[in-house]
Short mmCIF file of C-alpha atoms in Angstrom, two decimals:
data_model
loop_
_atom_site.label_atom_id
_atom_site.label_comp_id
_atom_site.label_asym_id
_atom_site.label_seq_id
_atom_site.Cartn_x
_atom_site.Cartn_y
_atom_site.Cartn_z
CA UNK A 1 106.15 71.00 93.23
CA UNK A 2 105.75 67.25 94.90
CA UNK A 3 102.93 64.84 93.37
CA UNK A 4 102.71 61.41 94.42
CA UNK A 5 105.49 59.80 92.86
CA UNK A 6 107.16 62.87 91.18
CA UNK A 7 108.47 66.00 91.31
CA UNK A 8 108.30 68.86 88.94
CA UNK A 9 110.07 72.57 88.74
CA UNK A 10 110.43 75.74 86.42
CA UNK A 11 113.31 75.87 84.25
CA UNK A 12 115.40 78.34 83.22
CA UNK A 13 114.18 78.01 79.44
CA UNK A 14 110.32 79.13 80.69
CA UNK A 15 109.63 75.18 80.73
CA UNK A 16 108.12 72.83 82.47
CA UNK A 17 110.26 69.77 83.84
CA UNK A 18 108.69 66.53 85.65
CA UNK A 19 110.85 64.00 87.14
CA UNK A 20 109.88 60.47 88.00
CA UNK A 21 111.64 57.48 90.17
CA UNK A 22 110.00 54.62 89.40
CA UNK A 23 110.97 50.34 90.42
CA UNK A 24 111.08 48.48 87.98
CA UNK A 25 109.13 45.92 88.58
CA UNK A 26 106.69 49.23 88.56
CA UNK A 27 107.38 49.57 85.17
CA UNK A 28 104.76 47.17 82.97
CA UNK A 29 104.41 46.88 79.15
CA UNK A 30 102.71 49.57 78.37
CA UNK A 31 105.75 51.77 79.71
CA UNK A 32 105.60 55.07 81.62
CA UNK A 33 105.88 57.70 78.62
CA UNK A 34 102.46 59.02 79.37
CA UNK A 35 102.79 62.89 78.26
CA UNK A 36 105.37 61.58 75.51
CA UNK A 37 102.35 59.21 74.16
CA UNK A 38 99.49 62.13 75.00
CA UNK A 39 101.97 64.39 72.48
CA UNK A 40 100.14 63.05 69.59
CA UNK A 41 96.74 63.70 70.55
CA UNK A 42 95.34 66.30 68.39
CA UNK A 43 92.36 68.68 69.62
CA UNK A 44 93.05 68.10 73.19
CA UNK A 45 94.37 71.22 75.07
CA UNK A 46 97.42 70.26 77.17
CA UNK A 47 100.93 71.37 77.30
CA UNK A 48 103.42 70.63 74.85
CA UNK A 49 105.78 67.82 75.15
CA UNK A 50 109.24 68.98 74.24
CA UNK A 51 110.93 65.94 75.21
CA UNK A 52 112.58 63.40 77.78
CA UNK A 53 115.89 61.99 79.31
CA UNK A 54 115.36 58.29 80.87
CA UNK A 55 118.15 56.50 82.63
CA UNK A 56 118.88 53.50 85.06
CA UNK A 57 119.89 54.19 88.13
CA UNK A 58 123.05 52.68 88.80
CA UNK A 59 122.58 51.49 92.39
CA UNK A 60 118.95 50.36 93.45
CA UNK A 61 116.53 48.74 90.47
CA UNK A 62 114.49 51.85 89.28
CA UNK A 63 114.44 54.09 86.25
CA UNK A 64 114.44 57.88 86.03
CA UNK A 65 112.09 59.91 83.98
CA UNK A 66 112.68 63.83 82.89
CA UNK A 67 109.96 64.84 80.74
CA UNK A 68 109.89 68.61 79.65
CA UNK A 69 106.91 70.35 78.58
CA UNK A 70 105.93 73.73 78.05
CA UNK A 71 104.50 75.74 80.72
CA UNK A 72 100.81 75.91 82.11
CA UNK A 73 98.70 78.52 80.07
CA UNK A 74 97.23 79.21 83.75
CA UNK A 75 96.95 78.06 87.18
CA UNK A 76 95.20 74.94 88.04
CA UNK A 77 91.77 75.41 89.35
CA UNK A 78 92.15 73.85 92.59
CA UNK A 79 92.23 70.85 95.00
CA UNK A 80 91.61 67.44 93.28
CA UNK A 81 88.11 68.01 95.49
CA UNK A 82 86.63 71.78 95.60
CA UNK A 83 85.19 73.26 97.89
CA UNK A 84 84.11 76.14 96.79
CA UNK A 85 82.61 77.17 92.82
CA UNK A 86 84.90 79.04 90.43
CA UNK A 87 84.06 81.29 87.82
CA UNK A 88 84.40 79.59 84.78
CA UNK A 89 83.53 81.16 81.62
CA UNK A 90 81.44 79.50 78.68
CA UNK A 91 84.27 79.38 76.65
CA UNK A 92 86.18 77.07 79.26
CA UNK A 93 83.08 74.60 79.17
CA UNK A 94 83.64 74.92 75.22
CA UNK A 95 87.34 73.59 75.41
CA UNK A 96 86.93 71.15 78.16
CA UNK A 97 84.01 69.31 76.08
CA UNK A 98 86.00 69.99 72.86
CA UNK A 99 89.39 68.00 74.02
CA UNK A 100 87.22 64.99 76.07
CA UNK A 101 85.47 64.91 72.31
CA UNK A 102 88.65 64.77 70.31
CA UNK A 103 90.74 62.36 73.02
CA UNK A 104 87.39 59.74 72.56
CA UNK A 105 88.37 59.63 68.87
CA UNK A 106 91.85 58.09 69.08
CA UNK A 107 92.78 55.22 69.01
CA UNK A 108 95.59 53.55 71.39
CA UNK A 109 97.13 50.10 73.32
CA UNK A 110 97.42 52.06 76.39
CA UNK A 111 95.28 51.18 79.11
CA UNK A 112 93.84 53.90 81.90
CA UNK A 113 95.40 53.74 85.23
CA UNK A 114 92.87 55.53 87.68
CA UNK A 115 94.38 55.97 90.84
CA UNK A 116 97.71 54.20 89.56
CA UNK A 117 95.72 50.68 88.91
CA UNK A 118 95.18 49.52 85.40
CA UNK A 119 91.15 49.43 84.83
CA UNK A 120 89.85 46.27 83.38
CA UNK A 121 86.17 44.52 83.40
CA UNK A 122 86.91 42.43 86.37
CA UNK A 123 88.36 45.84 88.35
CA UNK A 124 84.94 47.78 87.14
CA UNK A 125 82.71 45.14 88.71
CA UNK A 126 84.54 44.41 91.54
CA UNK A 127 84.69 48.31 92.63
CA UNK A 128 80.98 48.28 92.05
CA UNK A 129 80.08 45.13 93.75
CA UNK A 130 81.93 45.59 96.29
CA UNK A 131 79.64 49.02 97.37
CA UNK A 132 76.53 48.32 95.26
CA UNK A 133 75.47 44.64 95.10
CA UNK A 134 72.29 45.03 93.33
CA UNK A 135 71.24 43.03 90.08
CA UNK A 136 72.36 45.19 87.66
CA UNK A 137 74.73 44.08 84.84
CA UNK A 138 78.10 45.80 84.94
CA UNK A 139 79.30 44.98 81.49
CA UNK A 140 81.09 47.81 79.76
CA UNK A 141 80.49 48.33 76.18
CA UNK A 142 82.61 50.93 75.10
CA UNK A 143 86.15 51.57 75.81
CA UNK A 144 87.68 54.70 74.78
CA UNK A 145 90.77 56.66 75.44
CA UNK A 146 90.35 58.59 78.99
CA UNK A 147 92.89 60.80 80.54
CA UNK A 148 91.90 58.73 83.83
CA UNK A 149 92.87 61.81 86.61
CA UNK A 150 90.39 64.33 85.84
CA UNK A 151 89.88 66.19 88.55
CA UNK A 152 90.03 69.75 89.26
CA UNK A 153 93.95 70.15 90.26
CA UNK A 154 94.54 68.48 86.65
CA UNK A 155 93.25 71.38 84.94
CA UNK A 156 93.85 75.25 84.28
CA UNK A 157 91.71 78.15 84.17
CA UNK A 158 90.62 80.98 82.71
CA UNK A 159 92.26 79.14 79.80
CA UNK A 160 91.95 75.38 79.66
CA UNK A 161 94.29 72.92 79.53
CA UNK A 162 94.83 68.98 80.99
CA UNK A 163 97.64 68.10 81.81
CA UNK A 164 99.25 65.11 83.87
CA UNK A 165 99.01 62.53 81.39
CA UNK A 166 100.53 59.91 83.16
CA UNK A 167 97.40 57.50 83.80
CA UNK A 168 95.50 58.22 80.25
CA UNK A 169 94.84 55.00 78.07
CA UNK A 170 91.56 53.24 77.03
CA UNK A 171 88.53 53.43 79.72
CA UNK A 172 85.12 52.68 79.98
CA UNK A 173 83.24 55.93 77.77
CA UNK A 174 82.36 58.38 80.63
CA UNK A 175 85.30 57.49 83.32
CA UNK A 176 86.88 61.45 82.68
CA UNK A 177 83.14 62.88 83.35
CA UNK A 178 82.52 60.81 86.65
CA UNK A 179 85.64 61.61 87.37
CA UNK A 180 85.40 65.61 87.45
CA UNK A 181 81.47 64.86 88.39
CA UNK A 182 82.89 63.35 91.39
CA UNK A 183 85.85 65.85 92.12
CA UNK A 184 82.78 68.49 92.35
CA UNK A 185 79.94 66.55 94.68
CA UNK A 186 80.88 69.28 97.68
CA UNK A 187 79.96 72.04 95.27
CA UNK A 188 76.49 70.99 94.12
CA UNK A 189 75.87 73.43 91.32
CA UNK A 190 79.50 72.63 89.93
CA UNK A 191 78.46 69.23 89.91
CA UNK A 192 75.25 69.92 88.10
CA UNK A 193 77.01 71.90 85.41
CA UNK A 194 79.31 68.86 84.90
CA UNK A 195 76.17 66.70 84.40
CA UNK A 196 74.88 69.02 82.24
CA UNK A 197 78.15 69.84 80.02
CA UNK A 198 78.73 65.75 79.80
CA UNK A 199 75.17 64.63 79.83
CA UNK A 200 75.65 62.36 76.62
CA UNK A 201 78.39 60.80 78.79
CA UNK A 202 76.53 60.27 81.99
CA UNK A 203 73.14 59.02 79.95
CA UNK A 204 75.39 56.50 77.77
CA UNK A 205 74.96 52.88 80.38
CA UNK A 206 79.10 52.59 80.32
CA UNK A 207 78.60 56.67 81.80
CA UNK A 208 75.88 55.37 84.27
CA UNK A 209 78.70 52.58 85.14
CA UNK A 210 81.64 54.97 85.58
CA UNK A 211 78.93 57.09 88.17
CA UNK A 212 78.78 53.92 90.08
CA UNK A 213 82.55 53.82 89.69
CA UNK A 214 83.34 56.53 91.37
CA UNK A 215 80.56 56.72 94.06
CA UNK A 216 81.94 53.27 95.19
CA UNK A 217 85.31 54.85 95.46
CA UNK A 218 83.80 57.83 97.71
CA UNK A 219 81.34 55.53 99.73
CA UNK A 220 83.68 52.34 100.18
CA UNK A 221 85.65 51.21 103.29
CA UNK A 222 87.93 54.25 103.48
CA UNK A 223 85.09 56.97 103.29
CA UNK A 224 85.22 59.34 106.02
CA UNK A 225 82.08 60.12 107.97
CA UNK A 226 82.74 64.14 107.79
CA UNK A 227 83.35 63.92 103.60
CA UNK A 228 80.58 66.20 101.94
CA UNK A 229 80.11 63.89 98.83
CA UNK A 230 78.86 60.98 100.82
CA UNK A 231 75.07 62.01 100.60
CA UNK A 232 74.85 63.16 97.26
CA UNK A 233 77.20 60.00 96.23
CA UNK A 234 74.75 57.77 97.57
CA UNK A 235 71.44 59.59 96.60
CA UNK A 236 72.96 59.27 93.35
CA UNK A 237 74.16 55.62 93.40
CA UNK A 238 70.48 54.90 94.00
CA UNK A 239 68.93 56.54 91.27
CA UNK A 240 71.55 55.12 88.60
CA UNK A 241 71.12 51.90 89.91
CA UNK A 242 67.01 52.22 89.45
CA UNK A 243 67.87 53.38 85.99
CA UNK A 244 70.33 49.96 85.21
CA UNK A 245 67.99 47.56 86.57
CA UNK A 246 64.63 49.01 84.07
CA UNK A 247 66.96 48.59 80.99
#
């Protein structure tokens, strides 16, 4: 399997190998040792890391990556955006709210990459502003570890797991719940259970932020006219923005 700037295959030892070329100058501080770091986190359902290989490559300036990890308990639910509703029992709901609990309650120097760009205050308002310039305040409060590529091809069902841990690190509270809120706009009462699963997320003002977040990222200048999220996106923009400028 291909993903943006990887590729991954099934080993021989009923493992899971992902291998990475990455420039260096693509390389920051933080490193790029995201499912080695994610290892650690206890009561979050993922695959096991078993370990890695990194080297230099001897001719242009990048660095490989070979993390192994254990195989997917089941098959990813879909595309990154759905189309269609799938069954998911209660006890997946359970688990997904259970690990999205548990990752809030670590603690780490990592910071989230969503969509391969470190998030910061200035990035939050910017995104927002750029979309939604009302007069609303767009200070986050809380910043707490996210996995920061929640969407519906990051996760595995009937039994749940997250996995892709490349982009995790601290985020405004509520980023991973806009996230998969916003991965399921074309499927309205997938989006609805979402909301309802994650309501103390979306209720929270940083949640009510991260909304606007990713509604900027689905109405902004690359939008296209025939995506299905647009109207509920903006119907929902408007209503969170109502709710931002009573407080």
């Amino acid at each position: 399997m291909r993903k943006r700037r990887s590729v991954g295959a099934r080993t021989n030892r009923e493992t899971w190998v992902r291998i990475e070329r990455r420039p260096l100058a693509r390389i920051s501080d933080q490193g790029w040792n995201g499912a080695e770091c994610a290892a650690r986190l206890n009561g979050v359902a993922q695959p096991a890391w078993q370990g890695c290989v990194v080297w230099r490559d001897a001719n242009e300036p990048v660095m490989w990556r070979a993390d192994e990890t254990d195989l997917l308990p089941a098959a990813p639910v879909g595309n990154a955006i759905l189309s269609g509703a799938p069954e998911l029992p209660d006890e997946w709901w359970d688990r997904l709210n259970a690990s999205l609990d548990a990752l809030a309650t670590h603690q780490t120097r990592r910071v989230a990459t969503p969509d391969t760009e470190t998030i910061t205050q200035a990035s939050v308002t910017e995104t927002i502003r750029a979309v939604f310039p009302g007069d609303f305040d767009t200070t986050v409060q809380r910043w707490v570890p996210a996995h920061a590529d929640l969407n519906w091809a990051n996760v595995t069902a009937p039994v749940f797991s997250l996995f892709d841990w490349e982009d995790w690190g601290n985020a405004p509270q509520g980023l991973d719940s806009a996230s998969l809120w916003a991965s399921s706009l074309a499927v309205p009462s997938l989006a609805d259970r979402v909301r309802q699963e994650r309501r103390w997320d979306f209720e929270s003002r940083d949640g009510k932020l991260m909304t606007l977040f990713v509604c900027a990222k689905i109405l902004g200048p690359y939008a296209h006219p025939e995506d299905p999220r647009l109207e509920p996106a903006q119907r929902t923009a408007e209503q969170v923005i109502e709710e931002l400028q009573a407080e």
